[in-house]
Short mmCIF file of C-alpha atoms in Angstrom, two decimals:
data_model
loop_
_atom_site.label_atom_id
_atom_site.label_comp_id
_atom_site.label_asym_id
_atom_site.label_seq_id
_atom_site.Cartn_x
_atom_site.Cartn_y
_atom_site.Cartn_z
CA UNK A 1 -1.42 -11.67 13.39
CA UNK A 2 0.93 -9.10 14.87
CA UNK A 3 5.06 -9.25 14.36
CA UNK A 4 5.64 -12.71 15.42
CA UNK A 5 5.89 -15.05 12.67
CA UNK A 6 5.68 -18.44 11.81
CA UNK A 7 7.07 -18.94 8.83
CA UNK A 8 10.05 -17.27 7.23
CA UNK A 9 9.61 -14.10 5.09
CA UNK A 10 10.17 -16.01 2.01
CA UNK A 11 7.30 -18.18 2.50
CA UNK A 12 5.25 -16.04 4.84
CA UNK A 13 2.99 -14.63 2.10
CA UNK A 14 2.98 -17.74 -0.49
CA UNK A 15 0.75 -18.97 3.41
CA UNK A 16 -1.33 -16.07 3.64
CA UNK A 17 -2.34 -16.75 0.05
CA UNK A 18 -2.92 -19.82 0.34
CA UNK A 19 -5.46 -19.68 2.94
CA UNK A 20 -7.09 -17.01 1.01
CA UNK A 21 -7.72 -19.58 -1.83
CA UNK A 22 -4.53 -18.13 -4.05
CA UNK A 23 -4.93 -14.24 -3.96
CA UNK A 24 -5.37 -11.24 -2.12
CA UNK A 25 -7.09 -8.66 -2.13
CA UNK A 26 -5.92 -4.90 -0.75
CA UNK A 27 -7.86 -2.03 -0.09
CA UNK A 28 -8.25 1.12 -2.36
CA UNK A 29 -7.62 5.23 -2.45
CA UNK A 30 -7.40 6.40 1.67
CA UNK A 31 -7.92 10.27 0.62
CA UNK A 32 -10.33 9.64 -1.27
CA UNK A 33 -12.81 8.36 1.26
CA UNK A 34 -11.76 10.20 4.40
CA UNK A 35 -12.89 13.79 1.81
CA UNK A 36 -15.85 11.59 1.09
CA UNK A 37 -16.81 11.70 4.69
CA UNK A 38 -15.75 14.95 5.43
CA UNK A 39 -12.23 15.46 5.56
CA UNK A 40 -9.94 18.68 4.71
CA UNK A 41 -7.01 17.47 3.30
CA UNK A 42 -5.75 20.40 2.28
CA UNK A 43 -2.07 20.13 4.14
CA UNK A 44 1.08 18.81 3.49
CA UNK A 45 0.27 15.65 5.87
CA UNK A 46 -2.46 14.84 3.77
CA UNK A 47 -4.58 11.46 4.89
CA UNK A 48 -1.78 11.96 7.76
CA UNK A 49 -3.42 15.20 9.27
CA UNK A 50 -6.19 12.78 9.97
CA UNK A 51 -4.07 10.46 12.54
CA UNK A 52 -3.83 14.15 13.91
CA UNK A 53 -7.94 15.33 13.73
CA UNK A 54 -10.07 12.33 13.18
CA UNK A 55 -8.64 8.49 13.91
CA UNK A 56 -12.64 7.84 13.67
CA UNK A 57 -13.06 8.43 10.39
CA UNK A 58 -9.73 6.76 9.21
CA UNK A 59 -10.46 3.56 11.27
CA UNK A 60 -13.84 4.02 9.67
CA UNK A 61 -12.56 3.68 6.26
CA UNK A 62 -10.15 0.52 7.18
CA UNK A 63 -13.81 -1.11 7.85
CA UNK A 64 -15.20 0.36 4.74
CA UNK A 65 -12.69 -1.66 2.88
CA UNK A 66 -12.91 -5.01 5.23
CA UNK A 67 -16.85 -4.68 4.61
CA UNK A 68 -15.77 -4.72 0.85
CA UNK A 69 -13.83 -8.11 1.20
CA UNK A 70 -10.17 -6.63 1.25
CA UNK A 71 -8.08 -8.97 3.60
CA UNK A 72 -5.23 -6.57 3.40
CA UNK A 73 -5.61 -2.90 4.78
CA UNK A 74 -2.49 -0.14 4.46
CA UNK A 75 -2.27 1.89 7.54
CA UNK A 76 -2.75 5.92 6.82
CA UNK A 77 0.97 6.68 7.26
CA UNK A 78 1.85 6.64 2.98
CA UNK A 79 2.28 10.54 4.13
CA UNK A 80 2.95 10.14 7.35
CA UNK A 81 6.74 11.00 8.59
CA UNK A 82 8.54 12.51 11.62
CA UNK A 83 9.76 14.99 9.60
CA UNK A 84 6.60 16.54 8.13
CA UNK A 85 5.25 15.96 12.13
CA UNK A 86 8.17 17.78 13.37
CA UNK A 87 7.16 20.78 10.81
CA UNK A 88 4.12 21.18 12.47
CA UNK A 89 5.66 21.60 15.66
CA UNK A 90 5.10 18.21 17.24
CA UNK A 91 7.79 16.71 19.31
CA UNK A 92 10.00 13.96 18.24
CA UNK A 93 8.53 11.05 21.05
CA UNK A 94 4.49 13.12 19.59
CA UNK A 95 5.85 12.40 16.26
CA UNK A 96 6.37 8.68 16.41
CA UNK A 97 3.66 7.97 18.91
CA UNK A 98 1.67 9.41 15.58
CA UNK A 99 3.10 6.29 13.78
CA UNK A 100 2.24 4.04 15.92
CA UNK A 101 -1.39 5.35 15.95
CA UNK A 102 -1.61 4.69 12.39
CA UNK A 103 -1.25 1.09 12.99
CA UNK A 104 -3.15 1.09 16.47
CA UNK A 105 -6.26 2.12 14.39
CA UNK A 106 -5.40 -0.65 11.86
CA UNK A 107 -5.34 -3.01 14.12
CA UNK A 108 -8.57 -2.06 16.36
CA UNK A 109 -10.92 -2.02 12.81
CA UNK A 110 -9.43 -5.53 11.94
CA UNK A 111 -10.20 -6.43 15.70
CA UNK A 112 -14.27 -5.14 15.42
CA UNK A 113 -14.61 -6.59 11.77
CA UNK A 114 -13.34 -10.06 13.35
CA UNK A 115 -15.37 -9.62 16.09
CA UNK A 116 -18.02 -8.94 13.90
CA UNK A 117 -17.88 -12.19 11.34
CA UNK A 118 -17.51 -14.23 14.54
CA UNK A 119 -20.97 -12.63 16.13
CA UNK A 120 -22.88 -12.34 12.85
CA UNK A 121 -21.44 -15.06 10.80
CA UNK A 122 -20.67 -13.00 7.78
CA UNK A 123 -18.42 -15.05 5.87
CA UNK A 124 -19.11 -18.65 5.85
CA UNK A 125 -17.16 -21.60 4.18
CA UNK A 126 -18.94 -24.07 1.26
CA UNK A 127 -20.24 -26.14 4.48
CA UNK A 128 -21.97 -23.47 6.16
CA UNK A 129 -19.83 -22.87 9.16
CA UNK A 130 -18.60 -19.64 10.07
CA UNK A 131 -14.82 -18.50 8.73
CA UNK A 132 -12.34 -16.10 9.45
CA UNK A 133 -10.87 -14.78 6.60
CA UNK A 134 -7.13 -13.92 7.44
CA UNK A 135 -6.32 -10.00 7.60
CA UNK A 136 -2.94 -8.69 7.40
CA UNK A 137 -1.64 -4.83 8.18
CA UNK A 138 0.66 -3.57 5.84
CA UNK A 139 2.29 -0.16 7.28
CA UNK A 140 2.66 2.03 4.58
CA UNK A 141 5.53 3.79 3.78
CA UNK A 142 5.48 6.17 1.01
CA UNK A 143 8.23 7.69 -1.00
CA UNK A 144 10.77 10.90 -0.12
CA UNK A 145 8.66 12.72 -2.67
CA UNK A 146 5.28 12.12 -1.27
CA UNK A 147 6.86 14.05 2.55
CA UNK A 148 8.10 16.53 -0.27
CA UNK A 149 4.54 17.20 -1.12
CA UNK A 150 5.92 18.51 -4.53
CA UNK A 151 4.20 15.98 -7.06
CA UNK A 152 7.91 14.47 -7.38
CA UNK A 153 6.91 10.95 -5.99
CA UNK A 154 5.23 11.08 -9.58
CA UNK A 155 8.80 12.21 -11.24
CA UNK A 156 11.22 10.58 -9.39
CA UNK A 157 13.19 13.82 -9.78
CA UNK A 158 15.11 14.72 -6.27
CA UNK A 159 17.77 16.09 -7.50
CA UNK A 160 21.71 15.54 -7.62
CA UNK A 161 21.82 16.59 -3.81
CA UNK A 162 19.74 13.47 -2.64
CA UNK A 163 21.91 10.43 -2.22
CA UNK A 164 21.79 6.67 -1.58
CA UNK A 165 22.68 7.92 2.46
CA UNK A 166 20.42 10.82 2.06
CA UNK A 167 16.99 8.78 1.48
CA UNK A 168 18.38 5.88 3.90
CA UNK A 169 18.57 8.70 6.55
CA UNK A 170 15.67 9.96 5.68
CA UNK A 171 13.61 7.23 6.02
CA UNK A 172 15.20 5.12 8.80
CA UNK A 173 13.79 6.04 12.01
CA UNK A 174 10.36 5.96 10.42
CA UNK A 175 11.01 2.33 9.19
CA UNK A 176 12.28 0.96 12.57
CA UNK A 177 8.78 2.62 14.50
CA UNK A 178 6.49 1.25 12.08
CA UNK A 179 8.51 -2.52 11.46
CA UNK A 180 7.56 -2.83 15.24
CA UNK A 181 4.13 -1.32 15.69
CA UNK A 182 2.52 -4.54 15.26
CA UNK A 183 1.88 -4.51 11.51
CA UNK A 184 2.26 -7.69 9.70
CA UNK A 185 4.23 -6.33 6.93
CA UNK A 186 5.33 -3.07 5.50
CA UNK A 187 4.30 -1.56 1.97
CA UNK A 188 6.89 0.56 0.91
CA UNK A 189 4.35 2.16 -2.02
CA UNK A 190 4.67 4.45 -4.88
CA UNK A 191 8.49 3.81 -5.20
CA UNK A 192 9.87 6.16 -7.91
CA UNK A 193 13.27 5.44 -8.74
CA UNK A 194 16.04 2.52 -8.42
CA UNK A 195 17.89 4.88 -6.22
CA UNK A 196 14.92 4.76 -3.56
CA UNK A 197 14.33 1.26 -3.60
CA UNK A 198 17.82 0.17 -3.12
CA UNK A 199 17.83 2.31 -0.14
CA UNK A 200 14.64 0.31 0.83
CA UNK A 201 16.38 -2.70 0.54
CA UNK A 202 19.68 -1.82 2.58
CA UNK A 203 17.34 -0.10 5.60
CA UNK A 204 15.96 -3.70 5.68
CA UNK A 205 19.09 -5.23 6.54
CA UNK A 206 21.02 -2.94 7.94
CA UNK A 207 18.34 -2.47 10.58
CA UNK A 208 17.69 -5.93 10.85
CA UNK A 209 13.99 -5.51 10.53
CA UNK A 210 12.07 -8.74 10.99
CA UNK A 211 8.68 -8.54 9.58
CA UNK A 212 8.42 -9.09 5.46
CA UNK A 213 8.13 -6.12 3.32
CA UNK A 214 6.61 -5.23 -0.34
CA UNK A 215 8.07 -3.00 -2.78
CA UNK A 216 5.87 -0.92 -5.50
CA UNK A 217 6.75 1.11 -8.26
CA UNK A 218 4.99 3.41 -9.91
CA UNK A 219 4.88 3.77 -14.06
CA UNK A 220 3.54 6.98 -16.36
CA UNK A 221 4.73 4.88 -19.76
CA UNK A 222 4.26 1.26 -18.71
CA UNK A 223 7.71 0.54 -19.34
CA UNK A 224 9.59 1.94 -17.21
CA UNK A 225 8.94 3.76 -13.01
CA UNK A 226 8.25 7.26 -13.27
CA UNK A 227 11.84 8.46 -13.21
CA UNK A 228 13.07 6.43 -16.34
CA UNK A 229 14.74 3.68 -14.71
CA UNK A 230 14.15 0.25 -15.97
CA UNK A 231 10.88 -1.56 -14.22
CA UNK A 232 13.43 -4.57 -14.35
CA UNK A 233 16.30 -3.08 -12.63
CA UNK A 234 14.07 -1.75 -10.04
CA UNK A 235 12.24 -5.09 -9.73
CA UNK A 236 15.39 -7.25 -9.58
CA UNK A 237 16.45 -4.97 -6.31
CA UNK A 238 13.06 -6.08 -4.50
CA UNK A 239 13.92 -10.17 -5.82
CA UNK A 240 17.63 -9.70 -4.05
CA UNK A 241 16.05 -8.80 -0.95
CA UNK A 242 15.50 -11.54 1.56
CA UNK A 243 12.40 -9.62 3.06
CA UNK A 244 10.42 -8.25 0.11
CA UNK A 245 7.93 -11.09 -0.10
CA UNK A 246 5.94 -9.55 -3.17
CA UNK A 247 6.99 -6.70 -5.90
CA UNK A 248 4.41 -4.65 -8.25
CA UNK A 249 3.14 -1.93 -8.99
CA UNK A 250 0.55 1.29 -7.63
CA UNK A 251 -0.68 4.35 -8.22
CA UNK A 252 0.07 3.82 -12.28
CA UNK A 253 -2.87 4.06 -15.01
CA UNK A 254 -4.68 0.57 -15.17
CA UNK A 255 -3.99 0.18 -19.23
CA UNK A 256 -0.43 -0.28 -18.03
CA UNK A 257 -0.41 -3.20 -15.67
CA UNK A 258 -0.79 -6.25 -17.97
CA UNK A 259 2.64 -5.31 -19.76
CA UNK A 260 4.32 -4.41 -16.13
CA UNK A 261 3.38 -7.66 -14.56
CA UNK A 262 5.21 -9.45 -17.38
CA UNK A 263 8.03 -7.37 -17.18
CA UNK A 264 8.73 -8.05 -13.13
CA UNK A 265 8.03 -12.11 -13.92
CA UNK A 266 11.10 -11.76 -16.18
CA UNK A 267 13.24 -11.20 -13.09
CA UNK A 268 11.63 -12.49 -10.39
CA UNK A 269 9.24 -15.64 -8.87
CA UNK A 270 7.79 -13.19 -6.04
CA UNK A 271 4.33 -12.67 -5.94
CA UNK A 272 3.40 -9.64 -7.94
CA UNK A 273 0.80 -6.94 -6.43
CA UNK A 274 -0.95 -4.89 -8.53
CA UNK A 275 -2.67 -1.38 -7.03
CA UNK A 276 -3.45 0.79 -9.91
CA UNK A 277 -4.97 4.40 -9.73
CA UNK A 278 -8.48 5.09 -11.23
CA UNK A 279 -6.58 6.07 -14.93
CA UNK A 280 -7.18 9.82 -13.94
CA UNK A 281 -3.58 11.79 -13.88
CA UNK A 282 -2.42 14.17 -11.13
CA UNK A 283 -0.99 17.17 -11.52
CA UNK A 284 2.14 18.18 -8.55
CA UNK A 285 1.58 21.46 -9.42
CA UNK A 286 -2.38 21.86 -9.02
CA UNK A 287 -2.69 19.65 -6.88
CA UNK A 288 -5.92 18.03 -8.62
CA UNK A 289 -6.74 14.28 -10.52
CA UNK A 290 -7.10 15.00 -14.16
CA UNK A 291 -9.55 13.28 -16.31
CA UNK A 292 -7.85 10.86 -18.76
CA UNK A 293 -7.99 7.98 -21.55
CA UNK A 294 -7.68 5.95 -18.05
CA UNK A 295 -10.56 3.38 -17.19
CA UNK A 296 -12.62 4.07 -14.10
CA UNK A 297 -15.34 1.98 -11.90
CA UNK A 298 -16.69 -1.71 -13.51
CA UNK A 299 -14.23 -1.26 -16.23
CA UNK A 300 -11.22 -1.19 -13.92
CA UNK A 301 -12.70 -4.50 -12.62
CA UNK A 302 -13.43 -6.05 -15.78
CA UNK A 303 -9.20 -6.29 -16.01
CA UNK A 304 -8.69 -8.15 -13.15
CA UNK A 305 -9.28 -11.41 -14.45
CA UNK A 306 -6.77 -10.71 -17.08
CA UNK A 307 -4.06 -9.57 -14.42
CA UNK A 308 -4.39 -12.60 -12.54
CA UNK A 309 -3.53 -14.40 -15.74
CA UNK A 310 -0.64 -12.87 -16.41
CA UNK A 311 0.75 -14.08 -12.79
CA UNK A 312 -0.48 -11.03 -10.28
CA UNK A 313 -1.80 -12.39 -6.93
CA UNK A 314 -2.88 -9.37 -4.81
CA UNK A 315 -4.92 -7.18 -6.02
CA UNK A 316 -6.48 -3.94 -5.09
CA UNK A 317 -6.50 0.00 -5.77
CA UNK A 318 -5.12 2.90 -5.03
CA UNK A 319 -5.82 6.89 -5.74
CA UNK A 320 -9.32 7.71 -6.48
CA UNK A 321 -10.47 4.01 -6.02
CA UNK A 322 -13.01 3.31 -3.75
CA UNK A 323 -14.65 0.33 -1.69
CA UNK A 324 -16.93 -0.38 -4.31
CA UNK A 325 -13.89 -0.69 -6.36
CA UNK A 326 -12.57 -3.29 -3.89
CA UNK A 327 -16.25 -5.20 -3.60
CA UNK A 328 -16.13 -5.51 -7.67
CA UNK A 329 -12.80 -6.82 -7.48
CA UNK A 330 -13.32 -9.48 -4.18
CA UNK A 331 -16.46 -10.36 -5.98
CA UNK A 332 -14.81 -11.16 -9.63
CA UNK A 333 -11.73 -12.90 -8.05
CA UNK A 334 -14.12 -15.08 -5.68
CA UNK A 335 -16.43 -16.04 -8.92
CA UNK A 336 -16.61 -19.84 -9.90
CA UNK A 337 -16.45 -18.53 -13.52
CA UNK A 338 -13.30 -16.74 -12.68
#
């Protein structure tokens, strides 16, 4: 796919869906799987530190997920930023070569799982012949809390000292690197505040940056994003935006999506993406998922259908999902029944 595009941002997704037969499906939790096969996580880089220690095992789970019939992976950068890099005593040119890697390794699993379909006719169409599925790379960008490493991308809580210029500075050079790393779009995930999105939304055009973008909040009430700020408000920044192609919600207990997806088609005609955590809660302080009321496994699945009703069109998960998550949910949205 890479950064060239056909079509304009506005209609560049509304394609992609329609060649996928009206939805899409994402990929699930990154940390998750990387522990799963071995991983210490335990730094403030989080999946990051893996870019750093083993780009096997991350481009390892990007195929985990393909395998599992996501057409969209998220590159491992959510935690990823010069500034945590430069902490660890990288250079500033080692720091954003580290970016780029995130979406090199993106782009080489797409390339062997394409290669793969092609040689061993995985996927095949209702008359037999072989398909390609379309793929996209969506370079995550995760919040100023989640560099902060504090829990506060779940609060929204920066404090009085971090502005509208502050975040914008903040996240600026990052966005410019990974816009033309040869993603196809870029996620900017777990957004917890108005304040954060709107300096999404001016990076985008101050910067000029041509490939499309999606915004998504995360909720603790399913009213409102995690800081208090009206899932409206923050929603009708990401419509006003002539780059943000889709707008939803991640990392947010599934019981809540069904009333957040109606709230965002009140203010906008994007399509909606919907990433929920596995219902556990995390704790900043711990550091550890807590077991909730939350639904985990077939019963996270079991909701799609109902999501996709109420006008969501990408689908997938995010912490403590896994790609069996992602093969229940390709395999209910591909149904004839459906």
């Amino acid at each position: 796919m890479g950064k060239q595009m056909p079509e304009t941002a506005t209609t560049y997704l509304t394609h992609f869906l329609q060649k996928c037969g009206g939805y899409g499906v994402l990929d699930g939790g990154f940390a998750t799987e990387l522990e799963r096969l071995g991983a210490d996580l335990n730094d403030p880089l989080w999946s990051a530190k893996c870019l750093l220690t083993s780009p096997h095992l991350v481009r390892r789970v990007h195929l985990d997920y393909l395998d599992a019939g996501a057409n969209i992976i998220s590159t491992a950068s959510y935690q990823a930023t010069l500034q945590g890099f430069e902490a660890k005593g990288f250079s500033r040119d080692e720091s954003e070569d580290l970016l780029t890697k995130s979406v090199q390794i993106a782009i080489e699993a797409r390339d062997i799982y394409l290669e793969r379909c092609t040689k061993d006719s995985w996927d095949f169409t209702e008359t037999g012949a072989g398909s390609r599925r379309p793929v996209l790379i969506a370079a995550s960008i995760g919040s100023y809390g989640a560099y902060l490493a504090d829990g506060s991308e779940y609060s929204g809580e920066y404090g009085e000292s971090v502005t509208l210029e502050t975040l914008k500075n903040f996240h600026r050079r990052r966005v410019q690197i990974l816009a033309n790393a040869g993603a196809d779009l870029i996620a900017f995930e777990t957004i917890p505040n108005k304040l954060e999105a709107q300096a999404y939304a001016e990076l985008l055009d101050e910067e000029g940056i041509e490939i499309p973008a999606w915004f998504s909040f995360n909720s603790k009430d399913g009213i409102n994003v995690v800081s208090g700020d009206s899932i409206s408000d923050c929603a009708s920044i990401a419509d006003a935006s002539k780059q943000v192609v889709a707008v939803g919600i991640n990392c947010t207990p599934p019981r809540y999506i069904h009333g957040l997806i109606l709230s965002i088609q009140e203010v906008t005609d994007k399509p909606i993406v919907v990433y929920p955590n596995s219902g556990e809660t995390y704790d900043g302080v711990t550091k550890q998922w807590l077991k909730s009321d939350g639904m985990i496994g077939e019963d996270f699945v079991s909701y799609v259908r109902k999501w996709k009703e109420a006008g969501a069109s990408l689908f997938g998960g995010c912490c403590r999902t896994t790609p069996n998550t992602i093969r229940g949910i390709a395999k209910a949205l591909s149904s004839k029944t459906f």
